[in-house]
mmCIF file of C-alpha atoms and ligand atoms in Angstrom:
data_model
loop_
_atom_site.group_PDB
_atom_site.id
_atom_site.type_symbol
_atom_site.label_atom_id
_atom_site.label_comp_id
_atom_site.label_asym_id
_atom_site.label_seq_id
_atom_site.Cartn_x
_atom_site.Cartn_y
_atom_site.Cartn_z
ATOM 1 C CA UNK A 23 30.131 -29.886 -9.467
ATOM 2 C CA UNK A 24 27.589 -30.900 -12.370
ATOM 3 C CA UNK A 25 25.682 -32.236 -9.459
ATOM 4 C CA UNK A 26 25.593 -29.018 -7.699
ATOM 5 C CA UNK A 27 24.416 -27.091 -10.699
ATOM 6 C CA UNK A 28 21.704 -29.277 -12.098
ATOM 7 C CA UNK A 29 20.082 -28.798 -8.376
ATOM 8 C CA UNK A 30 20.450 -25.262 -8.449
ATOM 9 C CA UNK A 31 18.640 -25.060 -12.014
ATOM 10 C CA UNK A 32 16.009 -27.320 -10.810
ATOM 11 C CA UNK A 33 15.243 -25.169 -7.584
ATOM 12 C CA UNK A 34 15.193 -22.099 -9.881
ATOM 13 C CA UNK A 35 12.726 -23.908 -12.475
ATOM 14 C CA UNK A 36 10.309 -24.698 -9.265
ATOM 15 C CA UNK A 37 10.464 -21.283 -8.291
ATOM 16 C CA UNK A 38 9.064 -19.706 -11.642
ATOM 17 C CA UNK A 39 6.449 -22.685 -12.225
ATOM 18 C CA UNK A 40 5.001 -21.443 -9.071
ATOM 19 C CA UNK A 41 4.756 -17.760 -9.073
ATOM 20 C CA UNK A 42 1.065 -16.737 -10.054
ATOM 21 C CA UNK A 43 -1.282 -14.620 -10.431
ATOM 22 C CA UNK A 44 -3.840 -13.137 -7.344
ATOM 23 C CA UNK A 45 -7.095 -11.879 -8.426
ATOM 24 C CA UNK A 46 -9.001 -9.362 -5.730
ATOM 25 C CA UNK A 47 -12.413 -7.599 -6.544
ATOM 26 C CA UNK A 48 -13.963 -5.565 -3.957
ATOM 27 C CA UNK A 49 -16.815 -7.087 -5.728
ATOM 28 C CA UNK A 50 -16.174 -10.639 -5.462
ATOM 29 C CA UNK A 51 -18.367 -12.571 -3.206
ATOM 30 C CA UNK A 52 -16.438 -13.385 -0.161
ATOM 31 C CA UNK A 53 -14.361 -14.958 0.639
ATOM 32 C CA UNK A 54 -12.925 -16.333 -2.613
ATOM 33 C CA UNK A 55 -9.943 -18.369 -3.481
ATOM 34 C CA UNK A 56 -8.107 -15.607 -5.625
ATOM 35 C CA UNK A 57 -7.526 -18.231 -8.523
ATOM 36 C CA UNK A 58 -9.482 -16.132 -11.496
ATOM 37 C CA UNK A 59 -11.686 -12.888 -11.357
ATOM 38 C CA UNK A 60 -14.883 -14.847 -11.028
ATOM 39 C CA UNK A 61 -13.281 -16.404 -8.163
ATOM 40 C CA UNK A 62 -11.575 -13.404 -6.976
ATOM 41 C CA UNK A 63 -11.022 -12.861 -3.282
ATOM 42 C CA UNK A 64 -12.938 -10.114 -1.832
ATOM 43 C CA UNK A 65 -10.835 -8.492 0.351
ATOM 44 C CA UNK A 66 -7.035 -7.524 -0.393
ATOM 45 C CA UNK A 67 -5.571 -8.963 2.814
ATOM 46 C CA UNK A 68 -6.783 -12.625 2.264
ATOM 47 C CA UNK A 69 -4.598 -12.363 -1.393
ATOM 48 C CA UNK A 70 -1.640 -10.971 1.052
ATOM 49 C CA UNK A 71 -1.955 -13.751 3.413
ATOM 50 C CA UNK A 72 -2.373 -15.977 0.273
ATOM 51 C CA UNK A 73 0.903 -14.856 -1.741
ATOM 52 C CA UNK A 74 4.162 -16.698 -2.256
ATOM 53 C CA UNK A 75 7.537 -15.081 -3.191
ATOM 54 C CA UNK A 76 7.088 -14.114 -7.137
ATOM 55 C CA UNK A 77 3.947 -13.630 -7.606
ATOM 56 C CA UNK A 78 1.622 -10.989 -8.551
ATOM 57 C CA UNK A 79 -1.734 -9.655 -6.911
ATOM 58 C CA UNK A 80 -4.253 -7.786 -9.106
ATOM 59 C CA UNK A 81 -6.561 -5.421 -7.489
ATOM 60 C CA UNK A 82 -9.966 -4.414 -9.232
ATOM 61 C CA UNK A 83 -11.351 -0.766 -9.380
ATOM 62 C CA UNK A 84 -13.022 -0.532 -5.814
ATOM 63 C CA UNK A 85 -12.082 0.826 -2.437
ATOM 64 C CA UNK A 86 -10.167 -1.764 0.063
ATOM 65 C CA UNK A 87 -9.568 -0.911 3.961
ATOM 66 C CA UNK A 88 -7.004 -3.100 5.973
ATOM 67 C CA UNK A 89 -9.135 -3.963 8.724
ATOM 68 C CA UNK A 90 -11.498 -6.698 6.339
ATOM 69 C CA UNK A 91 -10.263 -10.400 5.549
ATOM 70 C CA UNK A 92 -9.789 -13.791 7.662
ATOM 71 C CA UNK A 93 -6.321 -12.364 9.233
ATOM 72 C CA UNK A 94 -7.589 -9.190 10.964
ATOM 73 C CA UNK A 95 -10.575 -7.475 12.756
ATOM 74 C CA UNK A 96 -13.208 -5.188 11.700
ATOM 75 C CA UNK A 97 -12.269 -1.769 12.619
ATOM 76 C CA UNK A 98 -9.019 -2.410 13.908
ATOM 77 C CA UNK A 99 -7.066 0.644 13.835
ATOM 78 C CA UNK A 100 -3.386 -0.798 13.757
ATOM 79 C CA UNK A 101 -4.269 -3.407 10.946
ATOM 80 C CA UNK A 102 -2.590 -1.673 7.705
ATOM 81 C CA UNK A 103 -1.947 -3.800 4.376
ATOM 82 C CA UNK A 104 1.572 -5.576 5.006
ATOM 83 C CA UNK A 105 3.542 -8.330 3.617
ATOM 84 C CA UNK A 106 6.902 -9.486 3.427
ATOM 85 C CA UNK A 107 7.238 -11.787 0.427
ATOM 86 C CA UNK A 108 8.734 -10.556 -2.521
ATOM 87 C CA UNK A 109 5.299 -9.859 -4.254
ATOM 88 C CA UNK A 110 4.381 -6.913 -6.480
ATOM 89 C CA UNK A 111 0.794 -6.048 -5.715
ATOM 90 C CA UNK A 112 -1.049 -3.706 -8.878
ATOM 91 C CA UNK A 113 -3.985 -1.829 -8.801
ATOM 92 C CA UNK A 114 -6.068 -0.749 -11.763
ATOM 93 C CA UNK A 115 -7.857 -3.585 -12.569
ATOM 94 C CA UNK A 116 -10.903 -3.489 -14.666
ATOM 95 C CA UNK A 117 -12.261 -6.360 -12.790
ATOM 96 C CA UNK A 118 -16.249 -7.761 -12.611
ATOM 97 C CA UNK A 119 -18.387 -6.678 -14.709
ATOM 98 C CA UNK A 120 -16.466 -4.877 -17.324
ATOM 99 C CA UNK A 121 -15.809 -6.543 -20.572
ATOM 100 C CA UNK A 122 -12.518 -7.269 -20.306
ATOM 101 C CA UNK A 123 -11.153 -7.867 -16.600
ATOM 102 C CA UNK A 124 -8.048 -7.317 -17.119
ATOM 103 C CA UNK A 125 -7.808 -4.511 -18.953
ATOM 104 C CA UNK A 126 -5.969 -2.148 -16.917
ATOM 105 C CA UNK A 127 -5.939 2.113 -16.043
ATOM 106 C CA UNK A 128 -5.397 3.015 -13.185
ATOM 107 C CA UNK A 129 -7.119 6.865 -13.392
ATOM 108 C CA UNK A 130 -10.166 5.130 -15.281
ATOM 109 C CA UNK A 131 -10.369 1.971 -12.549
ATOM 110 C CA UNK A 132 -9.139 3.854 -9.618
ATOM 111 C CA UNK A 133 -8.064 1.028 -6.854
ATOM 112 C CA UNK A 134 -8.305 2.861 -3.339
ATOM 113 C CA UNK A 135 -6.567 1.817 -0.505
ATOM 114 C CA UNK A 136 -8.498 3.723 2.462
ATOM 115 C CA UNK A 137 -8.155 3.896 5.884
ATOM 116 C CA UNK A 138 -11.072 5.501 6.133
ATOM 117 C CA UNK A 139 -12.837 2.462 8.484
ATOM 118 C CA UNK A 140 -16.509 4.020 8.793
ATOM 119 C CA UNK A 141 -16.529 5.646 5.416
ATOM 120 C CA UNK A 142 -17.573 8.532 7.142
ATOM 121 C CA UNK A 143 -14.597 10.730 6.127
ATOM 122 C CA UNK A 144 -15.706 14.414 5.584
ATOM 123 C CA UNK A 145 -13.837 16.524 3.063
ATOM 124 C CA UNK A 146 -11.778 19.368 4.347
ATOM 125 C CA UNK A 147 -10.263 22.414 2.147
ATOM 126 C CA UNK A 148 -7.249 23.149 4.717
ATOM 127 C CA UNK A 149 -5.179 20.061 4.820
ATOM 128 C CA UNK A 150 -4.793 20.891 8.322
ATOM 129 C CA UNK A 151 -8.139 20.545 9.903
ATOM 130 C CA UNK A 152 -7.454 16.493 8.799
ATOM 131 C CA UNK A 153 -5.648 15.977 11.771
ATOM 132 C CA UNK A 154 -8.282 16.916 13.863
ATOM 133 C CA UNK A 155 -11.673 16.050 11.962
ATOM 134 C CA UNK A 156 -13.814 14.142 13.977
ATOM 135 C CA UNK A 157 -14.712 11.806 10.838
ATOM 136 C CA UNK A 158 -11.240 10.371 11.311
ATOM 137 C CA UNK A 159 -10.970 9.210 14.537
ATOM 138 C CA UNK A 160 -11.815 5.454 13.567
ATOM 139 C CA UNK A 161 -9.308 5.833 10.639
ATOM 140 C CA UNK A 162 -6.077 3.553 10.734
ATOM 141 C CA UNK A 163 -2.962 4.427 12.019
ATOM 142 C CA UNK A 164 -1.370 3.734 8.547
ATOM 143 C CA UNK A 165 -2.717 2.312 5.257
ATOM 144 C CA UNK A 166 -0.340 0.228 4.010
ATOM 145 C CA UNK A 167 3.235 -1.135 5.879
ATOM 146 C CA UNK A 168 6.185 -2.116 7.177
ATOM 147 C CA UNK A 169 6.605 -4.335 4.234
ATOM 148 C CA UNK A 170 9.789 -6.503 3.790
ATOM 149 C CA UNK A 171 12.272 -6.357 1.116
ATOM 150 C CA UNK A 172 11.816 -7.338 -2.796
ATOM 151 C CA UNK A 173 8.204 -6.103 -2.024
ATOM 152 C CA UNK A 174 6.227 -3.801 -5.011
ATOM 153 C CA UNK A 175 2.672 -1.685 -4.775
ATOM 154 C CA UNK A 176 1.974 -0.253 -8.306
ATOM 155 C CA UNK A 177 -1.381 1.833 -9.577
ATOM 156 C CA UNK A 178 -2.952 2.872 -6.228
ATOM 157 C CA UNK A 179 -4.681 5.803 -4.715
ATOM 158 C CA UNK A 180 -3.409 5.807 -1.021
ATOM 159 C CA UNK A 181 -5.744 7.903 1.806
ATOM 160 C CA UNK A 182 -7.275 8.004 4.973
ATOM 161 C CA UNK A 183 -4.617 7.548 7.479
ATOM 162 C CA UNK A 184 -4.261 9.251 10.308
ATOM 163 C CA UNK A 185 -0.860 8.361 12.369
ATOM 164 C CA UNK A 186 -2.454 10.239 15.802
ATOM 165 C CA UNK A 187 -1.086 8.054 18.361
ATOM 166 C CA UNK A 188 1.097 9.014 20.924
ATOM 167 C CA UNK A 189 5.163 8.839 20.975
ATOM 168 C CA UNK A 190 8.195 11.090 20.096
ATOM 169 C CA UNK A 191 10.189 8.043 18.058
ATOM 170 C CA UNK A 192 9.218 6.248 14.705
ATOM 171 C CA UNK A 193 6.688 3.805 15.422
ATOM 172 C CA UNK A 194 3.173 2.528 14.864
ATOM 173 C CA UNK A 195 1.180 4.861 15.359
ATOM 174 C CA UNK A 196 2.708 8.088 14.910
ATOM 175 C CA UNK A 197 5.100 8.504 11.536
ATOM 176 C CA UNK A 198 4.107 7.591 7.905
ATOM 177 C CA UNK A 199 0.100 7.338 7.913
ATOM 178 C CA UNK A 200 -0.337 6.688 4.226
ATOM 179 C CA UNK A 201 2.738 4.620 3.741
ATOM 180 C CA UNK A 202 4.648 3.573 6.688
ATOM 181 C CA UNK A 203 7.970 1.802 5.855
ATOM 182 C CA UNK A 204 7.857 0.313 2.688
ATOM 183 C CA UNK A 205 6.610 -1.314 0.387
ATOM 184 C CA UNK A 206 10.294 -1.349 -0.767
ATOM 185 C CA UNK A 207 9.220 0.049 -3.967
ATOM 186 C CA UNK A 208 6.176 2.584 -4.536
ATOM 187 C CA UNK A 209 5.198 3.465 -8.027
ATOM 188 C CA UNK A 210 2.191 5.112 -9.884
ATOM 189 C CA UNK A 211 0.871 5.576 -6.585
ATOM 190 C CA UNK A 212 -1.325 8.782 -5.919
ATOM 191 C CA UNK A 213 -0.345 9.246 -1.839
ATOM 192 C CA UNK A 214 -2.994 11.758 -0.527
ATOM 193 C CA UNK A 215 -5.761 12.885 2.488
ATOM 194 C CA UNK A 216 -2.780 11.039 5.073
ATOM 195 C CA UNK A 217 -2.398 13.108 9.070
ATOM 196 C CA UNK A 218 0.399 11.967 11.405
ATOM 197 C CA UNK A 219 2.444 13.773 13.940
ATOM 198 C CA UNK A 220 5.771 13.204 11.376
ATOM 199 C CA UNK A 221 5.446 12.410 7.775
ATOM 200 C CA UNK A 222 1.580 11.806 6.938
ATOM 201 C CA UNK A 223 2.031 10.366 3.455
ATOM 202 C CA UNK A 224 5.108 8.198 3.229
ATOM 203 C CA UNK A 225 7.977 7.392 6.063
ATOM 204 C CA UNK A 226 10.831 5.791 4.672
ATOM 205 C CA UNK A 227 10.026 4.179 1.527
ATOM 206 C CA UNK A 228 13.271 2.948 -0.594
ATOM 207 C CA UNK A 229 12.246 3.572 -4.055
ATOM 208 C CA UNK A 230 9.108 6.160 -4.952
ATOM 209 C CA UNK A 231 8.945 6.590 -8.456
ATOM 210 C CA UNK A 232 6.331 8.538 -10.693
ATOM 211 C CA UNK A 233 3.932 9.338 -7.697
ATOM 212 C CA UNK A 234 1.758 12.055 -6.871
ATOM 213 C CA UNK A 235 1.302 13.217 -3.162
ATOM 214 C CA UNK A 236 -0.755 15.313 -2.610
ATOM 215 C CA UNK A 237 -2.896 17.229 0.149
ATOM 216 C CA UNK A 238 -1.234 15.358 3.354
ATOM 217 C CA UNK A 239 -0.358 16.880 6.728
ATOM 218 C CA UNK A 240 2.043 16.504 9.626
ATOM 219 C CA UNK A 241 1.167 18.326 13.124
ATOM 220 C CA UNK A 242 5.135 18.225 12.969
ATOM 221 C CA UNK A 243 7.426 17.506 10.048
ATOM 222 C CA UNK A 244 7.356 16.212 6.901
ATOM 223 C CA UNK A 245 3.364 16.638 5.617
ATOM 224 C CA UNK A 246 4.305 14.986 2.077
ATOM 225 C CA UNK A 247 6.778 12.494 3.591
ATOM 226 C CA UNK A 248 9.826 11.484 5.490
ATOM 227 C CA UNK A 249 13.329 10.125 5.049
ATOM 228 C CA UNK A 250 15.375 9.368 7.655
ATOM 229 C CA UNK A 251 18.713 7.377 8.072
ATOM 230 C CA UNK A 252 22.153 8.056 6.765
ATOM 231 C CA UNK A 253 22.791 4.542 6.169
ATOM 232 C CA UNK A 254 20.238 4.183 4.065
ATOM 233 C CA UNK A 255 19.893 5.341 0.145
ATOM 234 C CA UNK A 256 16.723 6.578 -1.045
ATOM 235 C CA UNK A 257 15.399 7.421 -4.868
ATOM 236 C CA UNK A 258 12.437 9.484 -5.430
ATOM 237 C CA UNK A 259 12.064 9.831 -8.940
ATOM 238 C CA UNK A 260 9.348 11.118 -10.977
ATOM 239 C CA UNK A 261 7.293 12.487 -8.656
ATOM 240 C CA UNK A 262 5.227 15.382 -7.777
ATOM 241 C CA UNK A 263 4.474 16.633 -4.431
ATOM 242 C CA UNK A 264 1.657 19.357 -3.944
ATOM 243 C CA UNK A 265 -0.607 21.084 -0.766
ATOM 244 C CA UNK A 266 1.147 18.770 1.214
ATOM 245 C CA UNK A 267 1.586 20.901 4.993
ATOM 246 C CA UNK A 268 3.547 20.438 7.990
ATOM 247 C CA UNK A 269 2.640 22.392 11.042
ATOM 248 C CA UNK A 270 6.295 23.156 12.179
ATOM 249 C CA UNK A 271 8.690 22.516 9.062
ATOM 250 C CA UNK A 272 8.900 20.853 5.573
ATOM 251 C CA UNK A 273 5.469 20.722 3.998
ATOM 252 C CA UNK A 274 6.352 18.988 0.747
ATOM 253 C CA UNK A 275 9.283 16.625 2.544
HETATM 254 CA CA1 CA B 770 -14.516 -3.607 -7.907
HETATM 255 CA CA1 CA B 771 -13.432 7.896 9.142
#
């Protein structure tokens, strides 16, 4: 039994010496090896692709679209920022060039997660037009998921996806453009400038705490966001949800 136990500590002890720390500056020259700031790894899916179970990415001030690093393609509409290791990813990193890296704020370094591809997007006053606007054709299905469990994004601005593909069930394409099952846990997270057919900010994310979204539309349901499932328990706590629309019912959720 003492056997059995010292193992068990040992395996825990292993665990904890390896969790560390991601760095990702948009600034960074690529590709980086994510081991310090200086070293930082340009793009935010090569730290994904990097991470283990317990650790922590930190994401500079900058803008970040999923369809950059070693694991996807340029312009790729159904690349979105996914992982399934139980890693909390923040945003709100001072990062290069400021005097202190790591000093974080996450309305003075704003870390953008865009699916804005082209960076063409053009601003519109009626939520609505977004799901039409030429300037987001090229824009990806959804930003950021399906992540797996034990999985954390904290102190990001979340825009420019537009769910406009074709289907009547949940599914790539069409449901969640900003945040499209999980992370399973979404906090300090401004969610807005997301168009899908259901549910353009968030679809089905566990735990959304002390958010803002904000400004997204649905040509259906749900503009702010979706929850669906009776077997499931959901907690959104904290937040705010403003000039979000949907076309045929529930604007905010
Ligand atoms: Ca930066
Ligand atoms: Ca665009």
């Amino acid at each position: 039994m003492k056997t059995v136990r010292f193992f068990t500590l040992c395996l825990t002890l292993a665990t904890a010496a390896h969790a560390r720390i991601i760095y990702v500056d948009d600034d960074a020259n690529a590709p980086g090896d994510g081991r310090s700031w200086q070293t930082a790894y340009k793009y935010l899916q090569d730290a994904l692709a990097d991470a283990s179970d317990g650790d922590e990415v930190h994401v500079a001030q900058g803008i970040y679209t999923p369809d950059r690093g070693a694991t996807v393609t340029t312009g790729d509409r159904k690349a979105a920022f996914r992982w399934n290791r139980a890693v909390i990813v923040r945003g709100g990193y001072a990062g290069l060039g400021e005097p202190d890296p790591n000093e974080r704020d996450i309305s003075r370094y704003q870390t953008i997660l865009s699916g804005d591809l082209s960076a063409n997007d053009v601003d519109v006053n009626d939520p609505c037009d977004l799901l039409t606007h030429p300037s987001r054709a090229e824009n990806s299905y959804h930003v950021v998921g399906p992540c797996g469990t034990e999985t954390e994004l904290d102190g990001f601005v979340i825009t420019g996806g537009n769910s406009n593909g074709i289907g009547s069930m949940p599914g790539v394409g069409t449901y969640g453009a900003g945040v499209y099952v999980g992370p399973e846990t979404v906090r300090n997270c401004t969610v807005t400038r997301n168009s899908a057919w259901w549910a353009g900010g968030v679809w089905g994310v566990r735990n959304l705490m002390n958010c803002t979204i904000m400004g997204n539309v649905a040509s259906d349901s749900g503009g702010g966001g979706h929850w669906w499932g009776r077997e499931y328990v959901y907690h959104v706590t904290d937040c705010t949800f403003s000039g979000n629309s949907g076309k045929v019912g529930g604007g905010g959720m």
